[in-house]
GROMACS .gro file of C-alpha atoms in nm:
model
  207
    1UNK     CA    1   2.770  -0.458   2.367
    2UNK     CA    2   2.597  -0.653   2.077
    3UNK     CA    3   2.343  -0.834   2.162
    4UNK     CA    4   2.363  -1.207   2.052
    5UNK     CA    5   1.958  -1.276   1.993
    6UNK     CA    6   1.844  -1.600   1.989
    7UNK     CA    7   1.727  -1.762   1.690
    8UNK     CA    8   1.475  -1.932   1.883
    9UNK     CA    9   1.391  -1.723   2.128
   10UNK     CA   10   1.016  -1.778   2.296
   11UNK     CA   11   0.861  -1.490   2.204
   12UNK     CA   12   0.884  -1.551   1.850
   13UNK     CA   13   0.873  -1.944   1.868
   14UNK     CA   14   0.509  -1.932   1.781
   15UNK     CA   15   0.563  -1.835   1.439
   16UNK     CA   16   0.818  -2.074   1.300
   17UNK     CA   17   0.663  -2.381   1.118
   18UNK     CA   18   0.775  -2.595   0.866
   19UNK     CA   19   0.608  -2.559   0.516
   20UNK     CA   20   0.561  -2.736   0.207
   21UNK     CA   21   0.798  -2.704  -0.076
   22UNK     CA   22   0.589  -2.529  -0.325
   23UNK     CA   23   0.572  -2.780  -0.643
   24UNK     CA   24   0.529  -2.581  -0.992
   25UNK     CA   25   0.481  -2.916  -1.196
   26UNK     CA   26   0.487  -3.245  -1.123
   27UNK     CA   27   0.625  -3.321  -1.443
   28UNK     CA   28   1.030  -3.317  -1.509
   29UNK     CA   29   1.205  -3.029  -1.632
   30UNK     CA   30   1.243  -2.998  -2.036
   31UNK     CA   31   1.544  -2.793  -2.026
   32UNK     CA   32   1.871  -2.752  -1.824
   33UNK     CA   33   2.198  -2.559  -1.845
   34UNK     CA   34   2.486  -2.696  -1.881
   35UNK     CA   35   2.822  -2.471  -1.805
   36UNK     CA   36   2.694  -2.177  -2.084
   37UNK     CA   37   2.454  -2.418  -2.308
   38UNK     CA   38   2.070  -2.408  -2.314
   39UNK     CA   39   1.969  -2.821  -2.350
   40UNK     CA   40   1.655  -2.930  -2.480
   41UNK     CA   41   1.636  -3.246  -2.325
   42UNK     CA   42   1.491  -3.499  -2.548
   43UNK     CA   43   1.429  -3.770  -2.279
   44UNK     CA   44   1.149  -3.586  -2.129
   45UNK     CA   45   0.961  -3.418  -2.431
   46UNK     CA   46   0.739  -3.717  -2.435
   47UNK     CA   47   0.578  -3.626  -2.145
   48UNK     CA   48   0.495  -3.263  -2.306
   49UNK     CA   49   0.334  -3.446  -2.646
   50UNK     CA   50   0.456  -3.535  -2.964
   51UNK     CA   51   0.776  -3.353  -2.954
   52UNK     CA   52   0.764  -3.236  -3.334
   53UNK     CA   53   0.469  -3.035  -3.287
   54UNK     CA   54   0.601  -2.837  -3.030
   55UNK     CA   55   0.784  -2.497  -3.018
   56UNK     CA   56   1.050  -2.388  -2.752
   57UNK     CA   57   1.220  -2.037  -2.785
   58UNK     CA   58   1.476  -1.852  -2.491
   59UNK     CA   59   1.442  -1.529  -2.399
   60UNK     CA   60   1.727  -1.312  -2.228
   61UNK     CA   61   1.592  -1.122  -1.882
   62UNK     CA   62   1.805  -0.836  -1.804
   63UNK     CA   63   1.879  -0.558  -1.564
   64UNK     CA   64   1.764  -0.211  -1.674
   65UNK     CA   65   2.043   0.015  -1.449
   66UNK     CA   66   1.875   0.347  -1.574
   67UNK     CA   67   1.952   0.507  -1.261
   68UNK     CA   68   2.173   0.296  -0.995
   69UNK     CA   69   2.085   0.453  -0.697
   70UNK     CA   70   1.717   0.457  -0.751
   71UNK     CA   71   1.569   0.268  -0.457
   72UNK     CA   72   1.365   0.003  -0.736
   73UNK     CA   73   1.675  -0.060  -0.964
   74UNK     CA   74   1.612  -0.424  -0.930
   75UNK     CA   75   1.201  -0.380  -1.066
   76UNK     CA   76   1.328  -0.278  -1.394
   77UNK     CA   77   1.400  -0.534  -1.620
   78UNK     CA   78   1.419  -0.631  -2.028
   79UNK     CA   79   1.304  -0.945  -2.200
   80UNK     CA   80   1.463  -1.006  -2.481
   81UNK     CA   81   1.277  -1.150  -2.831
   82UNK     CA   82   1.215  -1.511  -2.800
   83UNK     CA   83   1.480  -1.709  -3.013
   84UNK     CA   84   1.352  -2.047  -3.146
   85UNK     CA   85   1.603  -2.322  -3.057
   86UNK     CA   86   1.515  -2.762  -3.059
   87UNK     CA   87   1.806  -2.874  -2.934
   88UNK     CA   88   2.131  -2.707  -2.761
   89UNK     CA   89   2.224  -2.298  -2.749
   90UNK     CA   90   2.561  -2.154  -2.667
   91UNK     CA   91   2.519  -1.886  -2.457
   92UNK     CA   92   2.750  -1.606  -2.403
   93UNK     CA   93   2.955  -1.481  -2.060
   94UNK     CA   94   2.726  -1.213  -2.064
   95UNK     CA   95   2.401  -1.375  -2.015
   96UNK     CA   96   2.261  -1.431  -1.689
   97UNK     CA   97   1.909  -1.472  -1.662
   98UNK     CA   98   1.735  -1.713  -1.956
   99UNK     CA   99   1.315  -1.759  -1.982
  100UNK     CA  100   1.209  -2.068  -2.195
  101UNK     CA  101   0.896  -2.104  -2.319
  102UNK     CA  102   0.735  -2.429  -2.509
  103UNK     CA  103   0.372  -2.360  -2.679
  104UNK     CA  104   0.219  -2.633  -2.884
  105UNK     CA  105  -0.117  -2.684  -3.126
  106UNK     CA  106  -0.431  -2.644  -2.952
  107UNK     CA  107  -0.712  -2.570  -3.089
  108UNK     CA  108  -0.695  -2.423  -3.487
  109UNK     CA  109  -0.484  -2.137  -3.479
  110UNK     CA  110  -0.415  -2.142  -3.129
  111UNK     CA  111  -0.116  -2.228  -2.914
  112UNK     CA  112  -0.136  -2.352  -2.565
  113UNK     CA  113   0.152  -2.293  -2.325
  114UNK     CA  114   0.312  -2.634  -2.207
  115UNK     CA  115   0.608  -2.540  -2.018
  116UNK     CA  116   0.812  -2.212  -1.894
  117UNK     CA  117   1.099  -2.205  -1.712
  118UNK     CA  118   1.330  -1.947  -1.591
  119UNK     CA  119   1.750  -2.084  -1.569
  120UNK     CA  120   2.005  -1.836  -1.346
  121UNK     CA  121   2.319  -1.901  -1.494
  122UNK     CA  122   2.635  -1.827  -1.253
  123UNK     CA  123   2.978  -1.752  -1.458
  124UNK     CA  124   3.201  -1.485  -1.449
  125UNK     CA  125   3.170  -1.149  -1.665
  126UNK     CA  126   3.435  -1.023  -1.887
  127UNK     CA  127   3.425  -0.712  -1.715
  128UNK     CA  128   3.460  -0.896  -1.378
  129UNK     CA  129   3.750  -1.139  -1.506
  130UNK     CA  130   3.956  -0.850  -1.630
  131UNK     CA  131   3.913  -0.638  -1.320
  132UNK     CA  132   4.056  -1.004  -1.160
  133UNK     CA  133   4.326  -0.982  -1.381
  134UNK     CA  134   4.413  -0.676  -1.299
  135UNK     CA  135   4.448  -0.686  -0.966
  136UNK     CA  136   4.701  -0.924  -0.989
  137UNK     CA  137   5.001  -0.780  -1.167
  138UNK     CA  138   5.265  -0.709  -0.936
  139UNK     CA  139   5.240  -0.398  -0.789
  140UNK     CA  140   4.900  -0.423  -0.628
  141UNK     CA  141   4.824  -0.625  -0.339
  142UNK     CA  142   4.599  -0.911  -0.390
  143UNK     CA  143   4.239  -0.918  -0.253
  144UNK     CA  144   4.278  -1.142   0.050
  145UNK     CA  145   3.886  -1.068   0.175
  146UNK     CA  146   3.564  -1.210   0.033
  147UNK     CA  147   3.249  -1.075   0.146
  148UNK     CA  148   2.919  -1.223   0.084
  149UNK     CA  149   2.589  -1.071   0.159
  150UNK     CA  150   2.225  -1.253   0.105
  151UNK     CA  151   1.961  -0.990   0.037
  152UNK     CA  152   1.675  -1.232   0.076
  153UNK     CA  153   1.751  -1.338   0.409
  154UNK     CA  154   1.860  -1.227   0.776
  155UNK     CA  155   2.144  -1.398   0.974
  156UNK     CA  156   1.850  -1.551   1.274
  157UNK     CA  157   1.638  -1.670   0.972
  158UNK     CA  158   1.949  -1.879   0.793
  159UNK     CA  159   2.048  -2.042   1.122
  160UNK     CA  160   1.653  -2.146   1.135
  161UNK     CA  161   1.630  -2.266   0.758
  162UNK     CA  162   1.958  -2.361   0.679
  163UNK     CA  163   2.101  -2.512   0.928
  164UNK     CA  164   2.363  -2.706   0.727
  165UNK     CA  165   2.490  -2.427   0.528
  166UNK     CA  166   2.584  -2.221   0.894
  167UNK     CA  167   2.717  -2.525   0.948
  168UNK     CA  168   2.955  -2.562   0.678
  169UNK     CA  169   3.024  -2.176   0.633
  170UNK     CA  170   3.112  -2.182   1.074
  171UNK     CA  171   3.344  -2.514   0.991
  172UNK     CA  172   3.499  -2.288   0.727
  173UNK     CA  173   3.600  -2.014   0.952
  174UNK     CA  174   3.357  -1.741   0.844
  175UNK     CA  175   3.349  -1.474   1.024
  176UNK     CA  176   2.956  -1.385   1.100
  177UNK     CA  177   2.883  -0.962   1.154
  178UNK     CA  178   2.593  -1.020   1.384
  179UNK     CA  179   2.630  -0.643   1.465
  180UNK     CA  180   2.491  -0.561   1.114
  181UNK     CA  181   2.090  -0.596   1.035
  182UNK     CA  182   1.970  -0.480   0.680
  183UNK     CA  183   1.902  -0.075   0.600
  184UNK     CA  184   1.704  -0.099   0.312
  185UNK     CA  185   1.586  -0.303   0.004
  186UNK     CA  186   1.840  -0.459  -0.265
  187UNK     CA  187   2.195  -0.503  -0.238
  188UNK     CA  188   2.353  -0.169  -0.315
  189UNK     CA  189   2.207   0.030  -0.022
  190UNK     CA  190   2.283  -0.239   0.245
  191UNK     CA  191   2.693  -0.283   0.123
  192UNK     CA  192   2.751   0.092   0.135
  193UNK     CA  193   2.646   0.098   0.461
  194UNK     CA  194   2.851  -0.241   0.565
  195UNK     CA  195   3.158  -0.072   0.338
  196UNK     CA  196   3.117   0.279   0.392
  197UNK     CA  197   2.884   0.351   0.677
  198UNK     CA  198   2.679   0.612   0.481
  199UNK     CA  199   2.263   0.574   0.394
  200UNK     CA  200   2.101   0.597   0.071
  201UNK     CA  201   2.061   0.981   0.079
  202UNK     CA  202   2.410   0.972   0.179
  203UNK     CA  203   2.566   0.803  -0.057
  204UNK     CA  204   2.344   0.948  -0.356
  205UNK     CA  205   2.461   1.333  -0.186
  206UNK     CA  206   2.801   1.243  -0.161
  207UNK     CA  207   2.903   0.986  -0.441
   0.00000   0.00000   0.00000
């Protein structure tokens, strides 16, 4: 039988506290995204100096996938050239992870950093939309299942620091695998094991 552990069981009571949110600035942010646009927003550059003398550029982060199954896949990582923009940048489908950078007049030649930011942006790939759209012409069945997995965090510690989001995925009929408890680092090794029941050396053997 699985067990069903408690969350807030006794002998591990003792090491849940609450902490402070950590606070990176305690000014505003300068930029936001907007759908697939980079804003500069002018409202707040005031509070960063005189906001001709400063100069913000964007730089694209993204995943190096030299080799898939190697165990630090999500270490490696490429930083684009910084691209000088003062006001709004379309961005494309493609790009996920944007750094912004402001530097401004110091002292001489020099440039002092005065804000840097990192924006996730959440749309959907061209390579995922097609695969979509494929899968619903008429002779295939249509995905009916949705799985989602959260690296960063286990099942006990979600019920103990986010209580409203159990909350709302239980009152949505989720079904919770509290038989399952993580493998291994990253996502890849952990959803072959959910979806396939093989390991790392396994799946790298076999695959």
């Amino acid at each position: 039988r699985i067990p069903d552990i408690d969350p807030w069981h006794e002998s591990i009571r003792h090491l849940i506290h609450r902490t402070e949110p950590l606070v990176c600035s305690t000014l505003p942010p300068l930029t936001r995204i907007t759908g697939h646009t980079l804003q500069l927003i002018h409202a707040n550059a005031h509070l960063y100096g005189e906001e001709n003398s400063f100069h913000c550029c964007y730089q694209e982060i993204t995943r190096r996938d030299a080799d898939k199954f190697s165990p630090k896949v999500d270490d490696l990582f490429s930083v684009s050239n910084c691209i000088h923009f003062d006001d709004t940048i379309n961005l494309t489908s493609e790009q996920q992870f944007i750094m912004v950078k402001c530097v401004a007049p110091w002292f001489w030649f020099w440039k002092k950093k005065i804000y840097t930011n990192l924006h996730a942006i959440v749309s959907i790939r061209k390579d995922i939309k097609k695969k979509l759209q494929n899968n619903l012409t008429l002779d295939r069945q249509k995905m009916s299942v949705l799985i989602v997995g959260i690296d960063s965090i286990s099942r006990l510690n979600l019920i103990r620091t986010m209580p409203k989001t159990v909350r709302f995925l239980q009152k949505m009929g989720w079904v919770e695998m509290k038989g399952y408890n993580k493998i291994d680092d990253n996502t890849f090794p952990n959803l072959m094991a959910v979806l396939t029941g093989m390991n790392y050396t396994q799946v790298r053997k076999g695959c």
